[in-house]
PDB file of C-alpha atoms and ligand atoms in Angstrom:
ATOM      1  CA  MET A   1      -0.096   0.007  -0.046  1.00 44.00           C
ATOM      2  CA  SER A   2       1.196   3.563  -0.915  1.00 43.00           C
ATOM      3  CA  SER A   3       2.250   5.933   1.817  1.00 43.00           C
ATOM      4  CA  THR A   4       0.195   8.487  -0.171  1.00 43.00           C
ATOM      5  CA  SER A   5      -3.162   8.011  -1.699  1.00 43.00           C
ATOM      6  CA  TYR A   6      -6.111   9.908  -2.728  1.00 45.00           C
ATOM      7  CA  ALA A   7      -9.087  10.516  -0.567  1.00 44.00           C
ATOM      8  CA  ALA A   8     -12.329  12.574  -0.928  1.00 45.00           C
ATOM      9  CA  VAL A   9     -12.398  15.942   0.571  1.00 43.00           C
ATOM     10  CA  PRO A  10     -14.291  15.388   3.704  1.00 46.00           C
ATOM     11  CA  VAL A  11     -15.336  18.953   4.287  1.00 43.00           C
ATOM     12  CA  PRO A  12     -16.772  21.454   1.768  1.00 44.00           C
ATOM     13  CA  GLN A  13     -14.793  24.721   1.760  1.00 44.00           C
ATOM     14  CA  LEU A  14     -16.807  27.387   2.999  1.00 44.00           C
ATOM     15  CA  LYS A  15     -14.295  30.247   1.968  1.00 45.00           C
ATOM     16  CA  PRO A  16     -12.401  30.621  -1.262  1.00 44.00           C
ATOM     17  CA  SER A  17      -9.010  29.241  -0.951  1.00 44.00           C
ATOM     18  CA  ALA A  18      -5.774  30.683  -1.975  1.00 44.00           C
ATOM     19  CA  GLU A  19      -5.218  27.101  -3.677  1.00 45.00           C
ATOM     20  CA  SER A  20      -7.189  26.044  -6.499  1.00 42.00           C
ATOM     21  CA  PRO A  21      -9.629  23.602  -5.155  1.00 44.00           C
ATOM     22  CA  THR A  22      -9.433  21.674  -8.428  1.00 44.00           C
ATOM     23  CA  VAL A  23      -5.883  21.143  -8.414  1.00 44.00           C
ATOM     24  CA  PRO A  24      -4.506  18.329  -5.873  1.00 46.00           C
ATOM     25  CA  VAL A  25      -2.793  19.779  -2.736  1.00 45.00           C
ATOM     26  CA  ARG A  26       0.377  18.293  -1.266  1.00 47.00           C
ATOM     27  CA  VAL A  27       0.224  18.499   2.400  1.00 45.00           C
ATOM     28  CA  PRO A  28       3.339  17.326   4.062  1.00 48.00           C
ATOM     29  CA  GLY A  29       2.862  14.410   5.938  1.00 47.00           C
ATOM     30  CA  ALA A  30      -0.382  13.884   5.033  1.00 44.00           C
ATOM     31  CA  ARG A  31      -2.547  12.316   2.124  1.00 43.00           C
ATOM     32  CA  TYR A  32      -3.399  14.154  -1.193  1.00 42.00           C
ATOM     33  CA  PHE A  33      -6.675  15.984  -1.375  1.00 43.00           C
ATOM     34  CA  ALA A  34      -8.388  16.697  -4.448  1.00 41.00           C
ATOM     35  CA  ARG A  35     -11.928  18.061  -5.476  1.00 44.00           C
ATOM     36  CA  SER A  36     -11.863  15.660  -8.302  1.00 45.00           C
ATOM     37  CA  VAL A  37     -12.099  12.693  -6.314  1.00 44.00           C
ATOM     38  CA  PRO A  38     -15.614  11.752  -5.700  1.00 44.00           C
ATOM     39  CA  PHE A  39     -17.206  12.021  -2.127  1.00 44.00           C
ATOM     40  CA  PRO A  40     -17.732   8.555  -0.700  1.00 44.00           C
ATOM     41  CA  VAL A  41     -21.394   8.108  -0.407  1.00 44.00           C
ATOM     42  CA  LEU A  42     -22.316   7.074   2.903  1.00 46.00           C
ATOM     43  CA  LYS A  43     -25.626   5.405   3.672  1.00 44.00           C
ATOM     44  CA  PRO A  44     -27.458   7.084   6.748  1.00 42.00           C
ATOM     45  CA  LYS A  45     -27.777   4.554   9.482  1.00 43.00           C
ATOM     46  CA  VAL A  46     -31.426   4.098   9.312  1.00 44.00           C
ATOM     47  CA  SER A  47     -33.402   0.817  10.541  1.00 44.00           C
ATOM     48  CA  VAL A  48     -34.608  -0.998   7.692  1.00 42.00           C
ATOM     49  CA  LYS A  49     -37.270  -2.253   9.842  1.00 45.00           C
ATOM     50  CA  THR A  50     -40.017   0.309   9.418  1.00 56.00           C
ATOM     51  CA  ARG A  51     -43.148  -0.570  11.001  1.00 74.00           C
ATOM     52  CA  ARG A  52     -46.534   0.249   9.273  1.00 90.00           C
ATOM     53  CA  LYS A  53     -48.655   2.801  10.811  1.00 96.00           C
ATOM     54  CA  PRO A  54     -52.254   1.597  11.570  1.00 97.00           C
ATOM     55  CA  VAL A  55     -54.826   2.434   8.965  1.00 97.00           C
ATOM     56  CA  ILE A  56     -57.712   3.944  10.061  1.00 98.00           C
ATOM     57  CA  VAL A  57     -60.432   4.579   7.509  1.00 98.00           C
ATOM     58  CA  ILE A  58     -63.065   7.137   8.329  1.00 98.00           C
ATOM     59  CA  ASP A  59     -66.366   7.074   6.511  1.00 98.00           C
ATOM     60  CA  PRO A  60     -68.646  10.102   6.480  1.00 98.00           C
ATOM     61  CA  GLY A  61     -72.074   8.559   6.122  1.00 98.00           C
ATOM     62  CA  HIS A  62     -74.405   9.640   3.222  1.00 97.00           C
ATOM     63  CA  GLY A  63     -73.371  12.537   0.968  1.00 98.00           C
ATOM     64  CA  GLY A  64     -74.300  14.162  -2.411  1.00 97.00           C
ATOM     65  CA  ARG A  65     -77.952  13.145  -3.305  1.00 97.00           C
ATOM     66  CA  ASP A  66     -78.265  11.114  -0.047  1.00 97.00           C
ATOM     67  CA  PRO A  67     -78.747  13.823   2.645  1.00 97.00           C
ATOM     68  CA  GLY A  68     -79.421  11.208   5.539  1.00 97.00           C
ATOM     69  CA  ALA A  69     -81.480  12.280   8.100  1.00 97.00           C
ATOM     70  CA  VAL A  70     -82.972  15.606   8.344  1.00 97.00           C
ATOM     71  CA  GLY A  71     -82.805  17.266  11.676  1.00 96.00           C
ATOM     72  CA  ALA A  72     -85.654  18.844  13.658  1.00 90.00           C
ATOM     73  CA  LYS A  73     -84.442  22.154  12.680  1.00 94.00           C
ATOM     74  CA  GLY A  74     -83.548  21.122   9.071  1.00 95.00           C
ATOM     75  CA  THR A  75     -79.831  20.117   9.559  1.00 97.00           C
ATOM     76  CA  HIS A  76     -78.779  17.420   6.954  1.00 98.00           C
ATOM     77  CA  GLU A  77     -76.895  14.500   8.512  1.00 98.00           C
ATOM     78  CA  LYS A  78     -74.339  14.370   5.676  1.00 98.00           C
ATOM     79  CA  ILE A  79     -73.081  17.806   6.594  1.00 98.00           C
ATOM     80  CA  ILE A  80     -72.565  16.892  10.372  1.00 98.00           C
ATOM     81  CA  THR A  81     -70.972  13.586   9.274  1.00 98.00           C
ATOM     82  CA  THR A  82     -68.620  15.220   6.813  1.00 98.00           C
ATOM     83  CA  THR A  83     -67.666  18.046   9.451  1.00 98.00           C
ATOM     84  CA  ALA A  84     -67.313  15.670  12.244  1.00 98.00           C
ATOM     85  CA  ALA A  85     -65.197  13.091   9.993  1.00 98.00           C
ATOM     86  CA  LYS A  86     -62.901  15.806   8.655  1.00 98.00           C
ATOM     87  CA  GLU A  87     -62.100  16.974  12.324  1.00 98.00           C
ATOM     88  CA  LEU A  88     -61.566  13.442  13.441  1.00 98.00           C
ATOM     89  CA  ALA A  89     -59.216  12.876  10.721  1.00 98.00           C
ATOM     90  CA  ALA A  90     -57.133  16.100  11.372  1.00 98.00           C
ATOM     91  CA  ILE A  91     -56.689  15.153  15.067  1.00 98.00           C
ATOM     92  CA  LEU A  92     -55.630  11.549  14.286  1.00 98.00           C
ATOM     93  CA  ARG A  93     -53.267  13.027  11.466  1.00 98.00           C
ATOM     94  CA  LYS A  94     -51.866  15.649  13.955  1.00 98.00           C
ATOM     95  CA  SER A  95     -51.189  12.620  16.366  1.00 98.00           C
ATOM     96  CA  GLY A  96     -48.635  11.181  13.901  1.00 97.00           C
ATOM     97  CA  ARG A  97     -49.607   7.572  14.982  1.00 97.00           C
ATOM     98  CA  TYR A  98     -51.936   6.750  12.146  1.00 98.00           C
ATOM     99  CA  THR A  99     -52.393   6.666   8.273  1.00 98.00           C
ATOM    100  CA  VAL A 100     -55.964   8.095   7.841  1.00 98.00           C
ATOM    101  CA  ILE A 101     -57.998   7.423   4.546  1.00 98.00           C
ATOM    102  CA  MET A 102     -61.232   9.018   4.361  1.00 98.00           C
ATOM    103  CA  THR A 103     -64.055   7.447   1.951  1.00 98.00           C
ATOM    104  CA  ARG A 104     -65.052  11.022   1.002  1.00 98.00           C
ATOM    105  CA  THR A 105     -63.968  14.481   1.668  1.00 97.00           C
ATOM    106  CA  ASP A 106     -66.495  16.584  -0.458  1.00 97.00           C
ATOM    107  CA  ASP A 107     -70.369  16.471  -0.588  1.00 97.00           C
ATOM    108  CA  SER A 108     -70.208  13.633  -3.048  1.00 97.00           C
ATOM    109  CA  TYR A 109     -72.173  10.499  -3.361  1.00 97.00           C
ATOM    110  CA  VAL A 110     -70.026   7.230  -2.668  1.00 97.00           C
ATOM    111  CA  ASP A 111     -71.570   4.023  -3.183  1.00 94.00           C
ATOM    112  CA  HIS A 112     -71.579   1.426  -0.246  1.00 93.00           C
ATOM    113  CA  ASP A 113     -69.658  -0.970  -2.392  1.00 90.00           C
ATOM    114  CA  ASP A 114     -66.821   1.639  -2.865  1.00 94.00           C
ATOM    115  CA  ARG A 115     -66.708   2.608   0.789  1.00 96.00           C
ATOM    116  CA  LEU A 116     -65.971  -0.909   1.624  1.00 93.00           C
ATOM    117  CA  ARG A 117     -63.512  -1.329  -1.356  1.00 92.00           C
ATOM    118  CA  ILE A 118     -61.673   1.856  -0.102  1.00 95.00           C
ATOM    119  CA  ALA A 119     -61.387   0.044   3.456  1.00 95.00           C
ATOM    120  CA  ARG A 120     -60.165  -3.093   2.043  1.00 91.00           C
ATOM    121  CA  SER A 121     -57.759  -1.754  -0.541  1.00 92.00           C
ATOM    122  CA  GLY A 122     -56.484   0.587   2.371  1.00 94.00           C
ATOM    123  CA  GLN A 123     -55.954  -2.518   4.168  1.00 92.00           C
ATOM    124  CA  ALA A 124     -57.698  -0.779   7.080  1.00 96.00           C
ATOM    125  CA  ASP A 125     -56.980  -1.946  10.711  1.00 96.00           C
ATOM    126  CA  LEU A 126     -60.166  -0.028  11.599  1.00 98.00           C
ATOM    127  CA  PHE A 127     -63.250   1.024   9.776  1.00 98.00           C
ATOM    128  CA  ILE A 128     -65.186   3.765  11.475  1.00 98.00           C
ATOM    129  CA  SER A 129     -68.534   4.832   9.951  1.00 98.00           C
ATOM    130  CA  ILE A 130     -69.944   8.342  11.001  1.00 98.00           C
ATOM    131  CA  HIS A 131     -73.631   8.996  11.199  1.00 98.00           C
ATOM    132  CA  ALA A 132     -76.280  10.966  13.162  1.00 98.00           C
ATOM    133  CA  ASP A 133     -79.287   9.110  13.868  1.00 97.00           C
ATOM    134  CA  SER A 134     -83.090   9.977  13.652  1.00 97.00           C
ATOM    135  CA  THR A 135     -86.287   8.463  15.144  1.00 96.00           C
ATOM    136  CA  GLY A 136     -89.864   9.381  15.438  1.00 95.00           C
ATOM    137  CA  SER A 137     -89.690   9.848  19.195  1.00 95.00           C
ATOM    138  CA  LYS A 138     -88.293  13.456  19.338  1.00 95.00           C
ATOM    139  CA  SER A 139     -87.256  12.957  22.891  1.00 96.00           C
ATOM    140  CA  THR A 140     -84.741  10.167  22.222  1.00 97.00           C
ATOM    141  CA  ARG A 141     -81.327  11.303  22.660  1.00 97.00           C
ATOM    142  CA  GLY A 142     -77.723  10.359  22.737  1.00 98.00           C
ATOM    143  CA  ALA A 143     -74.825   8.336  20.990  1.00 98.00           C
ATOM    144  CA  SER A 144     -74.491   4.802  20.118  1.00 98.00           C
ATOM    145  CA  VAL A 145     -72.164   2.332  18.445  1.00 98.00           C
ATOM    146  CA  TYR A 146     -73.124  -0.409  16.213  1.00 97.00           C
ATOM    147  CA  THR A 147     -71.293  -3.399  14.948  1.00 97.00           C
ATOM    148  CA  LEU A 148     -72.307  -6.049  12.412  1.00 94.00           C
ATOM    149  CA  ALA A 149     -75.345  -8.232  13.585  1.00 92.00           C
ATOM    150  CA  ASP A 150     -75.047 -12.061  13.565  1.00 88.00           C
ATOM    151  CA  ARG A 151     -77.978 -12.203  10.951  1.00 87.00           C
ATOM    152  CA  ALA A 152     -76.161 -10.210   8.517  1.00 86.00           C
ATOM    153  CA  LYS A 153     -73.094 -12.514   8.155  1.00 83.00           C
ATOM    154  CA  GLY A 154     -74.797 -14.417   5.429  1.00 83.00           C
ATOM    155  CA  ARG A 155     -75.006 -11.159   3.610  1.00 84.00           C
ATOM    156  CA  SER A 156     -71.043 -10.720   4.139  1.00 83.00           C
ATOM    157  CA  LYS A 157     -70.403 -14.103   2.997  1.00 80.00           C
ATOM    158  CA  ARG A 158     -72.219 -13.377  -0.433  1.00 83.00           C
ATOM    159  CA  ILE A 159     -70.409 -10.231  -0.908  1.00 81.00           C
ATOM    160  CA  VAL A 160     -67.055 -12.178  -0.544  1.00 78.00           C
ATOM    161  CA  ASN A 161     -67.984 -14.628  -3.154  1.00 77.00           C
ATOM    162  CA  ASN A 162     -69.670 -12.279  -5.397  1.00 78.00           C
ATOM    163  CA  GLN A 163     -66.847  -9.962  -5.379  1.00 75.00           C
ATOM    164  CA  ASN A 164     -64.190 -12.587  -5.371  1.00 72.00           C
ATOM    165  CA  TRP A 165     -62.597 -10.830  -2.304  1.00 72.00           C
ATOM    166  CA  ILE A 166     -59.523 -12.749  -1.296  1.00 66.00           C
ATOM    167  CA  LEU A 167     -59.224 -12.766   2.642  1.00 65.00           C
ATOM    168  CA  ASP A 168     -56.315 -13.419   4.955  1.00 56.00           C
ATOM    169  CA  VAL A 169     -57.523 -16.868   4.690  1.00 52.00           C
ATOM    170  CA  ASP A 170     -57.147 -17.659   0.975  1.00 49.00           C
ATOM    171  CA  LEU A 171     -60.400 -18.973  -0.645  1.00 49.00           C
ATOM    172  CA  THR A 172     -58.820 -19.920  -3.826  1.00 55.00           C
ATOM    173  CA  GLU A 173     -59.702 -23.365  -5.242  1.00 53.00           C
ATOM    174  CA  GLN A 174     -61.803 -24.079  -2.156  1.00 56.00           C
ATOM    175  CA  THR A 175     -65.131 -25.756  -2.231  1.00 57.00           C
ATOM    176  CA  ASP A 176     -67.825 -23.516  -0.954  1.00 58.00           C
ATOM    177  CA  PRO A 177     -68.306 -25.316   2.440  1.00 58.00           C
ATOM    178  CA  VAL A 178     -64.898 -25.009   3.059  1.00 58.00           C
ATOM    179  CA  GLY A 179     -64.709 -21.515   1.786  1.00 62.00           C
ATOM    180  CA  ASP A 180     -67.643 -20.812   4.093  1.00 72.00           C
ATOM    181  CA  ILE A 181     -65.621 -22.078   7.040  1.00 76.00           C
ATOM    182  CA  LEU A 182     -62.623 -19.854   6.239  1.00 75.00           C
ATOM    183  CA  VAL A 183     -65.018 -16.719   5.848  1.00 77.00           C
ATOM    184  CA  ASP A 184     -66.566 -17.726   9.336  1.00 81.00           C
ATOM    185  CA  LEU A 185     -62.849 -17.671  10.732  1.00 83.00           C
ATOM    186  CA  ALA A 186     -62.275 -14.421   9.545  1.00 83.00           C
ATOM    187  CA  GLN A 187     -65.581 -13.089  10.424  1.00 86.00           C
ATOM    188  CA  ARG A 188     -65.073 -14.510  14.001  1.00 89.00           C
ATOM    189  CA  LYS A 189     -61.690 -12.590  14.337  1.00 90.00           C
ATOM    190  CA  THR A 190     -62.961  -9.284  12.875  1.00 93.00           C
ATOM    191  CA  GLU A 191     -66.195  -9.669  15.105  1.00 94.00           C
ATOM    192  CA  SER A 192     -64.263  -9.752  18.432  1.00 95.00           C
ATOM    193  CA  GLN A 193     -61.919  -6.883  17.253  1.00 96.00           C
ATOM    194  CA  SER A 194     -64.973  -4.665  16.269  1.00 97.00           C
ATOM    195  CA  ASP A 195     -66.780  -5.812  19.575  1.00 97.00           C
ATOM    196  CA  ALA A 196     -63.700  -4.801  21.537  1.00 97.00           C
ATOM    197  CA  PHE A 197     -63.292  -1.385  19.712  1.00 98.00           C
ATOM    198  CA  ALA A 198     -67.095  -0.761  20.183  1.00 98.00           C
ATOM    199  CA  GLU A 199     -66.620  -1.064  24.031  1.00 98.00           C
ATOM    200  CA  ILE A 200     -63.659   0.709  24.533  1.00 98.00           C
ATOM    201  CA  LEU A 201     -65.369   3.807  22.357  1.00 98.00           C
ATOM    202  CA  LEU A 202     -68.504   3.683  24.557  1.00 98.00           C
ATOM    203  CA  ASP A 203     -66.095   3.712  27.575  1.00 98.00           C
ATOM    204  CA  GLU A 204     -64.585   6.834  26.226  1.00 98.00           C
ATOM    205  CA  LEU A 205     -67.805   8.526  25.201  1.00 98.00           C
ATOM    206  CA  GLU A 206     -69.366   7.973  28.490  1.00 97.00           C
ATOM    207  CA  GLY A 207     -69.265  10.974  30.531  1.00 95.00           C
ATOM    208  CA  LYS A 208     -68.560  13.375  27.306  1.00 96.00           C
ATOM    209  CA  THR A 209     -71.956  12.839  25.681  1.00 97.00           C
ATOM    210  CA  LYS A 210     -75.338  11.214  26.463  1.00 97.00           C
ATOM    211  CA  LEU A 211     -75.408   7.798  25.447  1.00 97.00           C
ATOM    212  CA  VAL A 212     -78.889   5.970  24.437  1.00 96.00           C
ATOM    213  CA  GLY A 213     -79.836   2.817  26.379  1.00 91.00           C
ATOM    214  CA  ASN A 214     -78.295  -0.293  25.108  1.00 91.00           C
ATOM    215  CA  SER A 215     -75.743   2.017  23.307  1.00 93.00           C
ATOM    216  CA  HIS A 216     -73.749  -1.067  21.919  1.00 96.00           C
ATOM    217  CA  ARG A 217     -76.122  -2.170  19.049  1.00 96.00           C
ATOM    218  CA  ARG A 218     -75.875  -4.682  16.172  1.00 95.00           C
ATOM    219  CA  ALA A 219     -77.213  -4.016  12.719  1.00 94.00           C
ATOM    220  CA  GLY A 220     -76.745  -5.296   9.222  1.00 91.00           C
ATOM    221  CA  TYR A 221     -75.307  -2.048   7.957  1.00 93.00           C
ATOM    222  CA  TYR A 222     -73.564  -2.862   4.548  1.00 90.00           C
ATOM    223  CA  VAL A 223     -70.462  -0.793   5.500  1.00 92.00           C
ATOM    224  CA  LEU A 224     -69.989  -3.171   8.257  1.00 94.00           C
ATOM    225  CA  LEU A 225     -69.980  -6.347   6.077  1.00 91.00           C
ATOM    226  CA  ALA A 226     -66.348  -6.810   5.286  1.00 90.00           C
ATOM    227  CA  PRO A 227     -65.229  -9.809   6.875  1.00 87.00           C
ATOM    228  CA  ASP A 228     -61.815  -8.816   7.349  1.00 90.00           C
ATOM    229  CA  VAL A 229     -61.985  -5.339   8.433  1.00 94.00           C
ATOM    230  CA  PRO A 230     -62.710  -4.452  12.193  1.00 96.00           C
ATOM    231  CA  ALA A 231     -65.729  -1.855  11.785  1.00 97.00           C
ATOM    232  CA  VAL A 232     -68.103  -0.003  13.909  1.00 98.00           C
ATOM    233  CA  LEU A 233     -70.860   2.640  12.940  1.00 98.00           C
ATOM    234  CA  LEU A 234     -70.915   5.563  15.272  1.00 98.00           C
ATOM    235  CA  GLU A 235     -74.073   7.366  15.606  1.00 98.00           C
ATOM    236  CA  LEU A 236     -73.150  10.692  17.039  1.00 98.00           C
ATOM    237  CA  GLY A 237     -76.468  11.612  18.232  1.00 98.00           C
ATOM    238  CA  PHE A 238     -80.188  12.293  17.355  1.00 98.00           C
ATOM    239  CA  LEU A 239     -80.939  14.804  14.608  1.00 98.00           C
ATOM    240  CA  SER A 240     -84.502  14.553  15.570  1.00 97.00           C
ATOM    241  CA  ASN A 241     -83.802  15.492  18.957  1.00 97.00           C
ATOM    242  CA  ALA A 242     -83.628  19.483  18.636  1.00 97.00           C
ATOM    243  CA  GLN A 243     -81.056  19.507  21.621  1.00 97.00           C
ATOM    244  CA  ASP A 244     -78.775  16.886  20.173  1.00 98.00           C
ATOM    245  CA  GLU A 245     -78.797  18.801  16.778  1.00 98.00           C
ATOM    246  CA  LYS A 246     -77.996  21.922  18.217  1.00 98.00           C
ATOM    247  CA  LEU A 247     -75.142  20.253  19.991  1.00 98.00           C
ATOM    248  CA  LEU A 248     -73.977  18.510  16.765  1.00 98.00           C
ATOM    249  CA  LYS A 249     -73.691  21.811  15.011  1.00 98.00           C
ATOM    250  CA  THR A 250     -71.058  23.022  17.624  1.00 98.00           C
ATOM    251  CA  LYS A 251     -67.509  22.538  17.145  1.00 98.00           C
ATOM    252  CA  ARG A 252     -66.975  22.404  21.069  1.00 98.00           C
ATOM    253  CA  HIS A 253     -69.442  19.254  21.028  1.00 98.00           C
ATOM    254  CA  ARG A 254     -68.118  17.392  18.097  1.00 98.00           C
ATOM    255  CA  ASN A 255     -64.628  17.874  19.574  1.00 98.00           C
ATOM    256  CA  LYS A 256     -65.575  16.054  22.572  1.00 98.00           C
ATOM    257  CA  LEU A 257     -66.932  13.349  20.402  1.00 98.00           C
ATOM    258  CA  THR A 258     -63.933  13.248  17.944  1.00 98.00           C
ATOM    259  CA  SER A 259     -61.591  13.424  21.183  1.00 98.00           C
ATOM    260  CA  SER A 260     -63.105  10.560  22.642  1.00 98.00           C
ATOM    261  CA  VAL A 261     -62.960   8.467  19.133  1.00 98.00           C
ATOM    262  CA  GLU A 262     -59.071   9.560  19.169  1.00 98.00           C
ATOM    263  CA  ARG A 263     -58.684   8.069  22.603  1.00 98.00           C
ATOM    264  CA  ALA A 264     -60.540   4.886  21.748  1.00 98.00           C
ATOM    265  CA  ILE A 265     -58.354   4.181  19.001  1.00 98.00           C
ATOM    266  CA  ASP A 266     -55.303   4.688  20.816  1.00 98.00           C
ATOM    267  CA  ARG A 267     -56.493   2.418  23.480  1.00 98.00           C
ATOM    268  CA  TYR A 268     -57.641  -0.087  21.047  1.00 97.00           C
ATOM    269  CA  MET A 269     -54.331  -0.072  19.202  1.00 97.00           C
ATOM    270  CA  ASP A 270     -52.152  -0.288  22.611  1.00 95.00           C
ATOM    271  CA  THR A 271     -54.125  -3.504  23.574  1.00 89.00           C
ATOM    272  CA  PRO A 272     -51.705  -6.244  22.620  1.00 81.00           C
TER     273      PRO A 272
HETATM  274 ZN1   ZN B   1     -76.757   7.777   8.623  1.00 65.56          ZN
END
């Protein structure tokens, strides 16, 4: 090995030097330095193992030609759901913990199939559909959380078959009875995750807003049908109740609700 060798200039010159930077400079007892020798490219020490952030899909109910429920004082549900969903998306994004996907951000009509497709293609860890309820009884108030009803599970299986969805459990080349068992397995896991999140969410909402009696409800809502995406439908309150309608129009009240959802997501995701 030669006692003199070429090496890269390690530090860029900030001030113009008396010596031409392009001409190799002989420094007694040292190596030759030259600008013409390229800098070594050092790869920054970053961990190759990057953990994927949990994906939260927020689905503002209704939209476009579908206004949803119409409030006691004329408020359209779609306006409340869009506003609350955007506010929830903003606080989740601000936390930096999650990848947030919204099924719509403007007043457009999104088909139920497309809402599910967005959740599945985004590989959602959690799907939250935001709604505001309505009923004939004007005194009924409060929030509630829906998860998929048992009776809707057959419908879920039909969607899997009709749309050729590939689940975590691979259904390819399975005969129907076996395929059904595999969908059952996926559904069971998803159901327990959805139930767990629903319970945490109600726990967080308690005290922050009024809850309807029997606040964990089950229904066959289409957006809850993906057998491999834990999903809940949150009814923020009753638009048919003038007081709830008034509250849902205030940012302060919506903020109580969306902050509860954020805390619930944090708790759910922190549960091993
Ligand atoms: Zn609705």
